[in-house]
Short mmCIF file of C-alpha atoms in Angstrom, two decimals:
data_model
loop_
_atom_site.label_atom_id
_atom_site.label_comp_id
_atom_site.label_asym_id
_atom_site.label_seq_id
_atom_site.Cartn_x
_atom_site.Cartn_y
_atom_site.Cartn_z
CA MET A 98 -16.23 43.66 -13.24
CA ILE A 99 -14.49 41.58 -15.92
CA PHE A 100 -11.82 40.59 -13.41
CA LYS A 101 -14.44 39.32 -11.02
CA GLU A 102 -15.99 37.14 -13.75
CA LEU A 103 -12.56 35.79 -14.62
CA LEU A 104 -12.01 34.80 -10.99
CA GLN A 105 -15.40 33.13 -10.88
CA ASP A 106 -14.58 31.18 -14.02
CA MET A 107 -11.29 30.08 -12.54
CA ASP A 108 -12.96 29.07 -9.30
CA ARG A 109 -15.51 27.07 -11.22
CA ALA A 110 -12.81 25.38 -13.29
CA GLN A 111 -10.88 24.47 -10.17
CA ARG A 112 -13.96 23.13 -8.46
CA GLU A 113 -14.73 21.09 -11.59
CA MET A 114 -11.29 19.59 -11.49
CA PHE A 115 -11.43 18.85 -7.80
CA ARG A 116 -14.96 17.52 -7.98
CA TRP A 117 -13.67 14.02 -8.36
CA MET A 118 -10.45 14.49 -6.47
CA ASP A 119 -10.01 14.37 -2.76
CA ALA A 120 -8.23 17.04 -0.68
CA PRO A 121 -6.90 19.73 -3.04
CA LEU A 122 -3.19 20.41 -2.87
CA GLY A 123 -1.76 23.36 -1.02
CA GLN A 124 -2.16 23.04 2.69
CA GLY A 125 -1.11 19.54 3.67
CA ALA A 126 -0.36 18.24 0.22
CA ALA A 127 -1.69 14.79 -0.42
CA PHE A 128 0.58 11.77 -0.57
CA PRO A 129 1.15 10.15 -2.93
CA LEU A 130 1.07 12.54 -5.86
CA ILE A 131 -0.67 10.92 -8.81
CA SER A 132 -1.09 11.13 -12.55
CA ILE A 133 -3.94 9.63 -14.53
CA TYR A 134 -3.70 8.54 -18.14
CA ARG A 135 -6.44 7.17 -20.33
CA ASN A 136 -7.03 5.37 -23.56
CA GLU A 137 -9.92 3.50 -25.15
CA GLU A 138 -9.39 0.52 -22.92
CA GLY A 139 -9.34 2.32 -19.60
CA LEU A 140 -7.24 4.26 -17.14
CA LEU A 141 -3.69 4.06 -15.92
CA LEU A 142 -3.03 5.61 -12.53
CA GLN A 143 0.55 6.36 -11.49
CA ALA A 144 1.52 7.28 -7.95
CA ASP A 145 4.95 8.34 -6.68
CA VAL A 146 5.76 6.28 -3.61
CA PRO A 147 9.56 6.40 -3.21
CA GLY A 148 10.86 4.04 -0.55
CA VAL A 149 7.75 1.89 -0.69
CA GLY A 150 7.77 -1.69 -1.91
CA PRO A 151 4.87 -3.85 -3.12
CA GLU A 152 4.28 -5.27 0.37
CA GLN A 153 3.89 -1.83 1.90
CA VAL A 154 0.99 -0.53 -0.17
CA ASP A 155 -2.65 -1.58 -0.27
CA ILE A 156 -5.17 -0.75 -2.96
CA SER A 157 -8.90 -1.11 -2.71
CA ILE A 158 -11.55 -0.18 -5.24
CA ALA A 159 -15.22 0.26 -4.55
CA ASN A 160 -17.80 1.96 -6.75
CA ASP A 161 -15.16 3.55 -8.98
CA VAL A 162 -13.37 5.04 -5.98
CA VAL A 163 -9.76 3.98 -5.48
CA THR A 164 -8.07 4.07 -2.10
CA ILE A 165 -4.29 3.84 -1.98
CA SER A 166 -2.88 3.33 1.50
CA GLY A 167 0.25 2.09 3.14
CA LYS A 168 3.30 3.11 5.07
CA VAL A 169 6.57 4.68 4.05
CA PRO A 170 9.17 2.88 6.16
CA GLY A 171 11.22 5.12 8.43
CA TYR A 172 14.99 5.11 8.43
CA GLY A 173 16.27 1.83 9.84
CA ALA A 174 12.82 0.57 10.73
CA GLU A 175 14.21 -1.54 13.51
CA LYS A 176 16.03 1.36 15.15
CA GLU A 177 14.53 4.08 17.30
CA VAL A 178 15.12 7.81 16.83
CA LYS A 179 17.27 9.36 19.55
CA ASP A 180 15.86 11.92 21.94
CA SER A 181 16.39 15.48 20.81
CA ASP A 182 18.33 16.45 23.93
CA GLN A 183 20.99 13.82 23.42
CA SER A 184 23.98 14.95 21.41
CA ALA A 185 24.23 13.48 17.96
CA GLY A 186 26.54 10.49 17.93
CA GLY A 187 27.14 10.80 21.67
CA GLU A 188 28.01 7.97 24.02
CA GLY A 189 24.95 7.72 26.23
CA ASP A 190 24.84 5.41 29.21
CA ALA A 191 25.69 1.72 29.27
CA ASN A 192 22.07 0.74 28.87
CA ALA A 193 21.57 2.70 25.66
CA PRO A 194 21.03 0.63 22.50
CA GLU A 195 24.20 -0.03 20.53
CA SER A 196 23.11 1.53 17.26
CA SER A 197 21.16 4.75 17.26
CA PHE A 198 20.75 7.58 14.85
CA SER A 199 19.34 11.07 14.68
CA ALA A 200 17.48 12.84 11.92
CA LEU A 201 19.04 16.16 10.91
CA ARG A 202 16.86 17.06 7.96
CA ARG A 203 13.55 15.56 6.86
CA GLU A 204 12.02 16.55 3.55
CA ARG A 205 10.49 13.27 2.47
CA PHE A 206 7.07 12.12 3.46
CA SER A 207 7.18 9.38 6.05
CA GLY A 208 4.72 7.27 7.96
CA GLU A 209 1.26 6.04 7.10
CA PHE A 210 -0.67 7.42 4.18
CA SER A 211 -4.08 6.97 2.69
CA ARG A 212 -5.51 8.72 -0.33
CA THR A 213 -8.91 8.31 -1.92
CA ILE A 214 -9.47 9.11 -5.55
CA GLU A 215 -12.82 9.22 -7.26
CA LEU A 216 -12.35 7.99 -10.82
CA PRO A 217 -13.82 9.96 -13.71
CA VAL A 218 -15.06 6.83 -15.49
CA GLU A 219 -16.59 3.50 -14.53
CA VAL A 220 -14.03 0.73 -14.28
CA ASP A 221 -14.07 -3.02 -13.97
CA SER A 222 -12.35 -3.47 -10.62
CA ALA A 223 -12.12 -7.24 -11.06
CA LYS A 224 -9.73 -6.69 -13.95
CA ALA A 225 -7.56 -4.11 -12.20
CA GLN A 226 -3.82 -4.76 -12.05
CA ALA A 227 -1.17 -3.09 -9.96
CA LYS A 228 2.59 -3.14 -9.78
CA VAL A 229 5.23 -1.18 -7.92
CA LYS A 230 8.63 -0.53 -9.42
CA ASP A 231 11.37 1.91 -8.41
CA GLY A 232 9.01 3.68 -6.05
CA VAL A 233 6.24 4.19 -8.60
CA LEU A 234 2.86 2.47 -8.28
CA GLU A 235 1.07 1.73 -11.56
CA LEU A 236 -2.56 0.78 -11.45
CA ILE A 237 -4.29 -0.37 -14.63
CA LEU A 238 -8.04 0.05 -14.54
CA PRO A 239 -9.92 -1.29 -17.56
CA LEU A 240 -13.22 0.35 -18.40
CA ARG A 241 -16.32 -1.53 -17.54
CA GLU A 242 -17.38 -3.42 -20.67
CA GLU A 243 -20.56 -1.49 -21.31
CA ARG A 244 -18.64 1.79 -20.99
CA LYS A 245 -16.23 1.04 -23.80
CA PRO A 246 -16.82 2.89 -27.03
CA ARG A 247 -18.82 0.78 -29.41
CA LYS A 248 -18.57 0.83 -33.11
CA VAL A 249 -21.88 0.99 -34.87
CA SER A 250 -21.98 -0.35 -38.39
CA VAL A 251 -23.87 1.68 -40.90
CA THR A 252 -26.10 -0.22 -43.25
CA GLY A 253 -27.72 1.00 -46.42
CA ALA A 254 -31.45 1.63 -46.28
CA MET B 202 -3.62 13.04 10.56
CA ILE B 203 -0.66 12.80 8.29
CA GLN B 204 1.76 15.70 8.78
CA LYS B 205 4.81 16.50 6.78
CA THR B 206 7.89 16.91 8.98
CA LEU B 207 9.49 20.33 9.11
CA ASN B 208 12.84 20.70 7.40
CA LYS B 209 15.18 21.50 10.24
CA THR B 210 14.92 19.28 13.28
CA PRO B 211 16.05 20.61 16.69
CA GLU B 212 19.30 18.65 16.43
CA ALA B 213 20.19 20.37 13.20
CA LYS B 214 19.51 23.84 14.60
CA LYS B 215 21.88 23.14 17.48
CA GLN B 216 24.74 22.38 15.10
CA GLU B 217 26.73 25.52 14.56
CA LYS B 218 28.58 24.35 11.49
CA SER B 219 27.10 21.54 9.45
CA THR B 220 29.37 18.84 8.16
CA ILE B 221 26.97 18.44 5.28
CA GLN B 222 25.37 21.45 3.62
CA ASN B 223 22.98 21.71 0.75
CA GLU B 224 25.06 23.01 -2.15
CA SER B 225 22.52 23.56 -4.85
CA TYR B 226 19.01 22.88 -5.90
CA ALA B 227 18.33 21.90 -9.48
CA PRO B 228 17.73 24.62 -12.07
CA ARG B 229 14.18 25.08 -13.19
CA HIS B 230 14.06 22.51 -15.95
CA GLU B 231 15.26 19.80 -13.60
CA LEU B 232 13.67 18.47 -10.45
CA SER B 233 15.20 18.60 -7.02
CA PRO B 234 14.56 15.34 -5.18
CA ASP B 235 13.43 15.40 -1.55
CA VAL B 236 16.25 14.36 0.75
CA ASP B 237 16.48 13.13 4.33
CA LEU B 238 19.74 13.52 6.26
CA TYR B 239 20.65 11.32 9.21
CA LEU B 240 23.63 10.94 11.47
CA ASP B 241 23.98 7.22 12.11
CA ASN B 242 26.78 6.31 14.48
CA ASN B 243 29.84 7.57 12.64
CA SER B 244 28.32 8.19 9.27
CA TYR B 245 26.09 10.75 7.65
CA VAL B 246 23.39 9.17 5.55
CA LEU B 247 21.50 10.95 2.77
CA GLU B 248 18.33 9.43 1.41
CA PHE B 249 17.20 10.74 -1.98
CA ALA B 250 13.66 10.12 -3.20
CA LEU B 251 14.02 9.20 -6.88
CA PRO B 252 10.72 7.64 -7.92
CA GLY B 253 10.68 6.25 -11.44
CA VAL B 254 14.46 6.16 -11.78
CA ASP B 255 15.96 2.71 -12.20
CA GLU B 256 19.32 1.90 -10.72
CA LYS B 257 21.34 2.16 -13.90
CA SER B 258 19.98 5.65 -14.55
CA ILE B 259 21.40 7.00 -11.29
CA ASP B 260 24.71 8.85 -11.23
CA VAL B 261 26.48 9.53 -7.93
CA SER B 262 29.72 11.48 -8.10
CA VAL B 263 32.09 13.31 -5.81
CA GLU B 264 34.18 16.22 -6.96
CA LYS B 265 36.43 17.87 -4.39
CA ASN B 266 34.02 18.12 -1.49
CA ILE B 267 30.76 18.18 -3.39
CA LEU B 268 28.50 15.17 -3.77
CA THR B 269 26.20 15.25 -6.78
CA VAL B 270 23.33 12.87 -7.43
CA LYS B 271 21.62 12.72 -10.82
CA GLY B 272 18.76 10.53 -11.93
CA VAL B 273 17.17 10.17 -15.35
CA THR B 274 13.47 9.32 -15.18
CA GLN B 275 12.05 6.78 -17.58
CA SER B 276 9.59 8.56 -19.80
CA SER B 277 6.53 8.90 -17.64
CA LEU B 278 4.06 8.96 -20.53
CA PRO B 279 3.03 5.34 -21.07
CA GLU B 280 2.71 4.24 -24.66
CA GLY B 281 -0.71 4.47 -26.18
CA TYR B 282 -2.13 6.64 -23.43
CA GLU B 283 -3.17 10.27 -23.20
CA LEU B 284 -2.47 12.37 -20.15
CA TYR B 285 -5.67 13.12 -18.31
CA TYR B 286 -4.54 14.61 -15.00
CA SER B 287 -1.14 15.14 -13.45
CA GLU B 288 0.13 16.32 -10.11
CA ASN B 289 3.71 15.15 -10.18
CA ALA B 290 6.11 17.04 -12.39
CA SER B 291 8.06 14.77 -14.65
CA GLY B 292 11.71 15.32 -15.36
CA ASP B 293 15.23 14.39 -14.39
CA TYR B 294 16.55 14.75 -10.86
CA LYS B 295 19.67 16.54 -9.71
CA ARG B 296 20.92 17.74 -6.36
CA SER B 297 24.29 18.51 -4.80
CA PHE B 298 25.60 18.63 -1.26
CA ARG B 299 28.79 20.15 0.06
CA PHE B 300 30.63 18.31 2.83
CA ASP B 301 33.71 19.17 4.83
CA GLU B 302 36.99 17.46 5.58
CA GLN B 303 35.44 15.34 8.34
CA ILE B 304 34.11 12.95 5.69
CA SER B 305 36.26 10.07 4.53
CA ILE B 306 35.78 10.40 0.77
CA ASP B 307 37.18 6.97 -0.10
CA GLU B 308 34.56 5.27 2.01
CA ILE B 309 31.47 6.94 0.56
CA SER B 310 29.02 4.27 -0.58
CA ALA B 311 25.54 4.14 -2.08
CA SER B 312 22.67 1.68 -2.30
CA HIS B 313 19.29 1.79 -4.01
CA LYS B 314 15.92 0.20 -3.35
CA ASN B 315 12.33 1.00 -4.29
CA GLY B 316 13.24 4.32 -5.86
CA LEU B 317 15.17 5.43 -2.78
CA LEU B 318 18.90 6.13 -3.06
CA ARG B 319 20.87 5.95 0.15
CA VAL B 320 24.34 7.51 0.23
CA THR B 321 26.50 6.84 3.27
CA LEU B 322 29.30 9.27 4.11
CA PRO B 323 31.46 7.96 6.94
CA LEU B 324 33.30 10.36 9.20
CA LYS B 325 37.03 9.96 9.43
CA ALA B 326 38.20 8.15 12.52
CA PRO B 327 39.72 10.61 15.01
CA VAL B 328 43.48 10.55 14.78
CA SER B 329 45.27 9.68 17.98
CA ARG B 330 48.83 8.60 18.39
CA LYS B 331 51.53 8.68 20.95
CA ILE B 332 54.35 11.12 20.37
CA GLU B 333 57.72 10.23 21.76
CA VAL B 334 59.74 12.88 23.46
CA GLY B 335 63.25 13.08 22.03
CA SER B 336 66.25 14.13 24.05
#
């Protein structure tokens, strides 16, 4: 009985956490993986996008929902992957392209990606800033003015 | 739909003995970076995903026939912020690969861009020479 309640609590906690997140991790993990930091001024969203440069990622914000999309370039973007039935490094016929390669092991994410994240606070999208460095995207999202904590001065009666 | 590629491609399964083999994954307090392996003409190419590691924090070394890549991540906690939600583990990267005598060690090279480290391991040129027959 107690165990069942514990499971229900855990389920509820997980659903709470995922309420504002998109697809939960596990089957088909989302790309990119993100972290969210906050302070009084707003949020900082970090996303791991190794191999991706500033020109290869797009960010759009609407109604406090951020969409990060783009494409992780494949190996030698101008080359084509060899057919699987051709031997690796083999000669091929005279018409085959001069340089060709084959993939032996693929662990990294590749190709197009798009991830939507519902933010936990209201942000001022006009003041958002983004930069990409060493394969990490950093998105600064200031709080909307009226959402910032306000100090209230206390006067004597 | 975005699908993550399976580890071993058909070409790899056909290879009986790999010229390049994964030697070790990082121990638990370190992270093991995702790696792609390609055979490009006469070189093996390893691509290591090292997000958040700048070029001077990367260490690539070869000892005997083991290639080791290490990367120190800049502290991921930005100053003045509190962590609210995190999916990516933060830590330093380390991973090793064993290669055999087909690789020309002196010609191993590495380049880095956008958090991706590319290590090129050229195969030795096949030796061929004429042998004179003495009387």
